[in-house]
Coordinates of C-alpha atoms in Angstrom, one line a residue:
M1 CA -17.6 -21.1 -11.4
T2 CA -19.3 -17.7 -11.0
D3 CA -18.4 -14.6 -13.0
S4 CA -17.3 -12.9 -9.9
T5 CA -14.9 -15.8 -9.0
T6 CA -13.4 -15.7 -12.5
F7 CA -13.0 -11.9 -12.2
L8 CA -11.1 -12.2 -8.9
Q9 CA -8.9 -15.0 -10.2
N10 CA -8.0 -13.1 -13.3
L11 CA -7.3 -9.9 -11.2
F12 CA -4.7 -11.7 -9.1
S13 CA -3.5 -14.3 -11.6
L14 CA 0.1 -14.4 -12.7
H15 CA -0.3 -17.1 -15.4
G16 CA 2.0 -16.5 -18.3
K17 CA 4.1 -14.1 -16.3
T18 CA 7.8 -14.4 -15.4
A19 CA 9.3 -13.2 -12.2
L20 CA 12.7 -12.8 -10.6
V21 CA 13.0 -12.8 -6.8
T22 CA 16.4 -11.8 -5.5
G23 CA 17.5 -12.8 -2.1
A24 CA 15.2 -15.8 -2.3
S25 CA 17.4 -18.0 -0.2
G26 CA 16.3 -15.9 2.9
G27 CA 13.1 -16.3 4.9
I28 CA 11.2 -13.5 3.2
G29 CA 12.4 -14.0 -0.4
G30 CA 11.8 -17.8 -0.4
G31 CA 8.3 -17.4 0.8
L32 CA 7.4 -14.8 -1.7
A33 CA 9.0 -16.8 -4.6
S34 CA 6.8 -19.7 -3.7
A35 CA 3.7 -17.5 -3.5
L36 CA 4.3 -16.0 -7.0
A37 CA 4.7 -19.5 -8.4
E38 CA 1.5 -20.7 -6.7
V39 CA -0.6 -18.2 -8.6
G40 CA 1.0 -19.1 -12.0
A41 CA 4.3 -17.2 -12.5
T42 CA 7.4 -18.9 -13.7
V43 CA 9.9 -17.7 -11.0
G44 CA 13.6 -17.1 -11.2
V45 CA 14.8 -17.9 -7.7
H46 CA 18.0 -16.0 -6.9
G47 CA 20.4 -16.3 -4.0
R48 CA 24.1 -16.6 -3.1
S49 CA 23.7 -20.2 -1.9
T50 CA 23.2 -22.8 -4.7
E51 CA 22.1 -25.3 -2.2
K52 CA 19.4 -23.1 -0.8
V53 CA 17.9 -21.8 -4.1
T54 CA 17.9 -25.3 -5.5
E55 CA 15.9 -26.5 -2.5
I56 CA 13.4 -23.7 -2.9
C57 CA 13.0 -24.5 -6.6
R58 CA 12.4 -28.2 -5.7
Q59 CA 9.7 -27.2 -3.2
I60 CA 8.0 -25.0 -5.7
E61 CA 8.1 -27.7 -8.4
E62 CA 6.7 -30.3 -5.9
K63 CA 3.6 -28.1 -5.6
G64 CA 3.3 -27.9 -9.4
G65 CA 5.0 -24.6 -9.9
K66 CA 7.7 -23.6 -12.3
A67 CA 11.1 -22.3 -11.0
L68 CA 14.7 -21.9 -12.1
S69 CA 17.7 -21.2 -9.9
F70 CA 20.1 -18.3 -10.3
T71 CA 23.2 -17.8 -8.1
S72 CA 25.3 -14.7 -7.7
D73 CA 26.7 -12.2 -5.2
L74 CA 24.9 -9.0 -5.8
A75 CA 27.4 -7.0 -3.8
V76 CA 29.6 -7.5 -6.9
I77 CA 28.4 -4.7 -9.2
E78 CA 29.0 -6.6 -12.4
A79 CA 26.6 -9.3 -11.2
N80 CA 23.6 -7.1 -11.3
R81 CA 23.2 -6.6 -15.0
K82 CA 24.4 -10.1 -15.7
L83 CA 21.6 -11.5 -13.5
I84 CA 18.9 -9.6 -15.4
D85 CA 20.4 -10.6 -18.7
D86 CA 20.6 -14.2 -17.7
V87 CA 17.0 -14.3 -16.4
V88 CA 15.6 -12.7 -19.6
G89 CA 17.8 -15.0 -21.8
T90 CA 16.5 -18.1 -19.9
L91 CA 12.9 -17.2 -19.4
G92 CA 12.3 -15.0 -22.5
R93 CA 11.0 -12.0 -20.7
L94 CA 10.8 -10.4 -17.2
D95 CA 7.4 -9.2 -16.0
I96 CA 8.0 -8.9 -12.2
L97 CA 11.2 -8.0 -10.4
L98 CA 10.9 -8.5 -6.6
N99 CA 14.0 -7.3 -4.8
C100 CA 14.4 -9.0 -1.4
A101 CA 18.1 -9.2 -1.1
G102 CA 19.5 -7.6 2.0
M103 CA 21.8 -7.8 4.9
N104 CA 22.9 -6.1 8.1
R105 CA 25.7 -5.8 10.6
R106 CA 24.6 -4.5 14.0
K107 CA 27.1 -2.1 15.4
P108 CA 27.0 1.3 17.3
L109 CA 27.7 4.2 15.0
S110 CA 31.1 4.8 16.4
E111 CA 32.2 1.2 15.5
V112 CA 30.9 1.1 11.9
T113 CA 33.9 0.5 9.6
P114 CA 34.2 1.6 5.9
D115 CA 33.8 -2.1 5.0
D116 CA 30.6 -2.4 7.0
Y117 CA 29.2 0.7 5.3
E118 CA 30.2 -0.3 1.8
T119 CA 29.0 -3.9 2.2
I120 CA 25.6 -3.0 3.6
M121 CA 25.0 -0.3 1.0
A122 CA 26.2 -2.4 -1.9
T123 CA 23.8 -5.2 -1.0
N124 CA 20.8 -3.3 0.1
L125 CA 20.7 -0.2 -2.1
R126 CA 23.3 -0.2 -4.9
S127 CA 22.4 -3.7 -6.2
L128 CA 18.7 -2.9 -6.2
F129 CA 19.3 0.3 -8.1
F130 CA 21.3 -1.3 -10.9
L131 CA 19.0 -4.4 -11.0
C132 CA 16.1 -2.1 -11.6
Q133 CA 18.1 -0.1 -14.1
A134 CA 19.0 -3.2 -16.1
A135 CA 15.4 -4.5 -16.0
Q136 CA 13.7 -1.3 -17.2
P137 CA 14.7 -1.6 -20.9
Y138 CA 13.4 -5.1 -21.1
M139 CA 10.1 -4.2 -19.4
K140 CA 9.7 -1.1 -21.6
A141 CA 10.2 -3.1 -24.8
Q142 CA 7.6 -5.7 -23.8
G143 CA 5.0 -3.1 -22.8
G144 CA 5.4 -2.8 -19.1
G145 CA 6.2 -4.6 -15.9
K146 CA 6.1 -4.6 -12.1
I147 CA 9.0 -3.8 -9.7
I148 CA 8.5 -4.5 -6.0
N149 CA 11.2 -3.4 -3.6
I150 CA 11.5 -4.5 0.0
S151 CA 12.3 -1.6 2.4
S152 CA 11.9 -1.7 6.2
I153 CA 10.2 0.2 9.0
N154 CA 13.7 1.2 9.9
E155 CA 13.6 3.6 7.0
R156 CA 11.4 5.8 9.1
Y157 CA 11.8 4.5 12.7
G158 CA 15.3 4.9 14.2
L159 CA 16.8 2.1 16.4
G160 CA 20.3 1.8 17.7
T161 CA 23.0 -0.3 16.0
I162 CA 21.4 -0.2 12.6
S163 CA 22.4 3.2 11.3
V164 CA 23.7 2.1 7.9
Y165 CA 20.9 -0.5 7.4
G166 CA 18.2 2.2 8.1
A167 CA 19.9 4.6 5.7
S168 CA 20.0 2.0 3.0
K169 CA 16.3 1.1 3.4
A170 CA 15.4 4.8 3.4
G171 CA 17.2 5.0 0.1
V172 CA 15.2 2.0 -1.2
A173 CA 12.0 3.8 -0.4
Q174 CA 13.0 7.1 -2.0
V175 CA 14.6 5.7 -5.2
S176 CA 11.4 3.6 -5.7
R177 CA 9.4 6.8 -5.8
V178 CA 11.7 8.3 -8.4
M179 CA 11.6 5.1 -10.5
A180 CA 7.8 5.2 -10.3
V181 CA 7.8 8.7 -11.7
E182 CA 10.4 8.3 -14.4
W183 CA 9.1 4.9 -15.7
A184 CA 5.4 5.5 -15.5
P185 CA 5.4 6.4 -19.3
D186 CA 6.8 2.9 -19.9
N187 CA 3.9 1.3 -18.0
I188 CA 6.2 0.1 -15.3
Q189 CA 4.8 0.2 -11.8
V190 CA 7.3 0.5 -8.9
N191 CA 6.2 0.1 -5.4
C192 CA 7.6 -0.8 -1.9
I193 CA 6.7 -3.2 0.8
V194 CA 7.7 -2.0 4.2
P195 CA 7.9 -5.0 6.5
G196 CA 8.0 -4.8 10.3
F197 CA 9.8 -7.2 12.6
I198 CA 9.4 -10.5 10.6
M199 CA 10.5 -13.8 12.1
T200 CA 13.3 -15.1 9.8
P201 CA 16.5 -17.1 10.5
L202 CA 18.4 -13.8 10.6
T203 CA 16.1 -12.0 13.0
E204 CA 15.4 -15.0 15.2
Q205 CA 18.9 -14.9 16.6
G206 CA 19.5 -11.2 16.6
V207 CA 16.1 -10.0 17.7
W208 CA 13.6 -12.6 18.9
A209 CA 16.0 -14.8 20.8
V210 CA 17.2 -11.8 22.8
E211 CA 14.9 -11.6 25.8
H212 CA 14.7 -7.9 26.4
R213 CA 14.2 -7.2 22.6
S214 CA 11.5 -9.8 22.3
E215 CA 9.7 -8.6 25.4
W216 CA 9.8 -5.0 24.2
L217 CA 8.5 -5.9 20.7
H218 CA 5.6 -8.0 22.0
E219 CA 4.5 -5.0 24.1
R220 CA 5.2 -2.4 21.3
I221 CA 3.5 -4.2 18.4
P222 CA -0.3 -3.8 18.7
L223 CA -1.0 -7.2 17.2
R224 CA 1.3 -8.7 19.9
R225 CA 3.3 -11.1 17.8
P226 CA 6.2 -11.2 15.4
G227 CA 5.4 -11.1 11.7
Q228 CA 5.9 -14.2 9.5
P229 CA 7.0 -14.3 5.9
A230 CA 3.5 -15.4 5.0
D231 CA 2.2 -12.1 6.3
L232 CA 3.8 -10.4 3.4
V233 CA 2.3 -12.6 0.7
G234 CA -0.9 -10.6 0.3
A235 CA 0.9 -7.3 -0.3
A236 CA 3.4 -9.0 -2.8
L237 CA 0.6 -10.6 -4.8
L238 CA -1.3 -7.3 -5.0
L239 CA 1.7 -5.4 -6.3
A240 CA 2.7 -8.2 -8.7
S241 CA -0.7 -8.7 -10.2
P242 CA -3.1 -6.7 -12.5
A243 CA -5.0 -5.6 -9.3
S244 CA -2.3 -2.9 -8.8
D245 CA -2.1 -1.5 -12.3
Y246 CA -3.0 2.0 -11.1
M247 CA -0.7 1.8 -8.1
T248 CA 2.9 3.2 -8.4
G249 CA 5.2 5.0 -6.1
S250 CA 3.3 3.5 -3.1
T251 CA 4.5 1.9 0.1
L252 CA 2.6 -0.9 1.8
V253 CA 3.4 -1.2 5.5
V254 CA 3.0 -4.7 6.9
D255 CA 4.1 -4.4 10.5
G256 CA 1.3 -5.5 12.9
G257 CA 0.6 -1.8 13.6
F258 CA 4.1 -0.9 14.9
L259 CA 4.3 2.4 13.0
A260 CA 0.8 3.3 13.8
G261 CA 1.7 3.6 17.5
G262 CA 2.4 1.4 20.5
S263 CA 0.0 -1.1 22.0
W264 CA -2.8 1.0 23.6
E265 CA -2.4 -0.7 27.0
Q266 CA 1.1 0.8 27.2
D267 CA 0.0 4.2 26.0
P268 CA 0.3 6.7 28.9
F269 CA -2.3 9.0 27.3
W270 CA -4.9 6.3 27.4
K271 CA -4.6 5.7 31.2
Q272 CA -6.4 7.9 33.7
A273 CA -4.3 10.3 35.6
P274 CA -3.8 9.3 39.2

């Protein structure tokens, strides 16, 4: 093994680290939990479904990784601090917190109910805020840590029927910047991943299985395909590893070029005037 190979392996290694991935029973969270385990982390796999998180732990362990399951409903505010306390109590420390938990209810603005608003905000933003708040003292006491929050391109690109979801994800991006500033003296790096339209069981039905939406996205995304959970692994490993020790308050967009602009073939400024 060459010195350069050893250097790169150490740069992205998570051996000896512990991580908690919330919302890991979903398509994105489960894939990222597996990725962290593959590079050496002991992973707390969190979700609301005991059956799903147990299965993800089984898959991780089949590949030689280490994983433990944690189940709770993060929309219940008391569950947030308890989850962090339980993870630290079980694993001994918490080096990486990866917040993937999220949900949505697609409705026009005029049809959004107070329950819709409170449920989406509680899951997507409030729980993330208090999970990070609970994790900070543990990370500070151990000399530092990494927090990775999953936002969305909808925090900066407006689409109909997802008003509350977009607002919650904009809040995730902004509060991550504030956390990065306040907790920099504690050697805690806080960064965001901004996924585009990722193919998951949730979006497969609501987005990709709807013909007019799927057609528009295939034309609008420069790379001309939906994202896959695996497309987010590189960004997550960068932000979880020593390779990002001088990155904080950043957002990494993984969207196939969506926010950069539409596919150039569809760009009216590219085409010659008649």
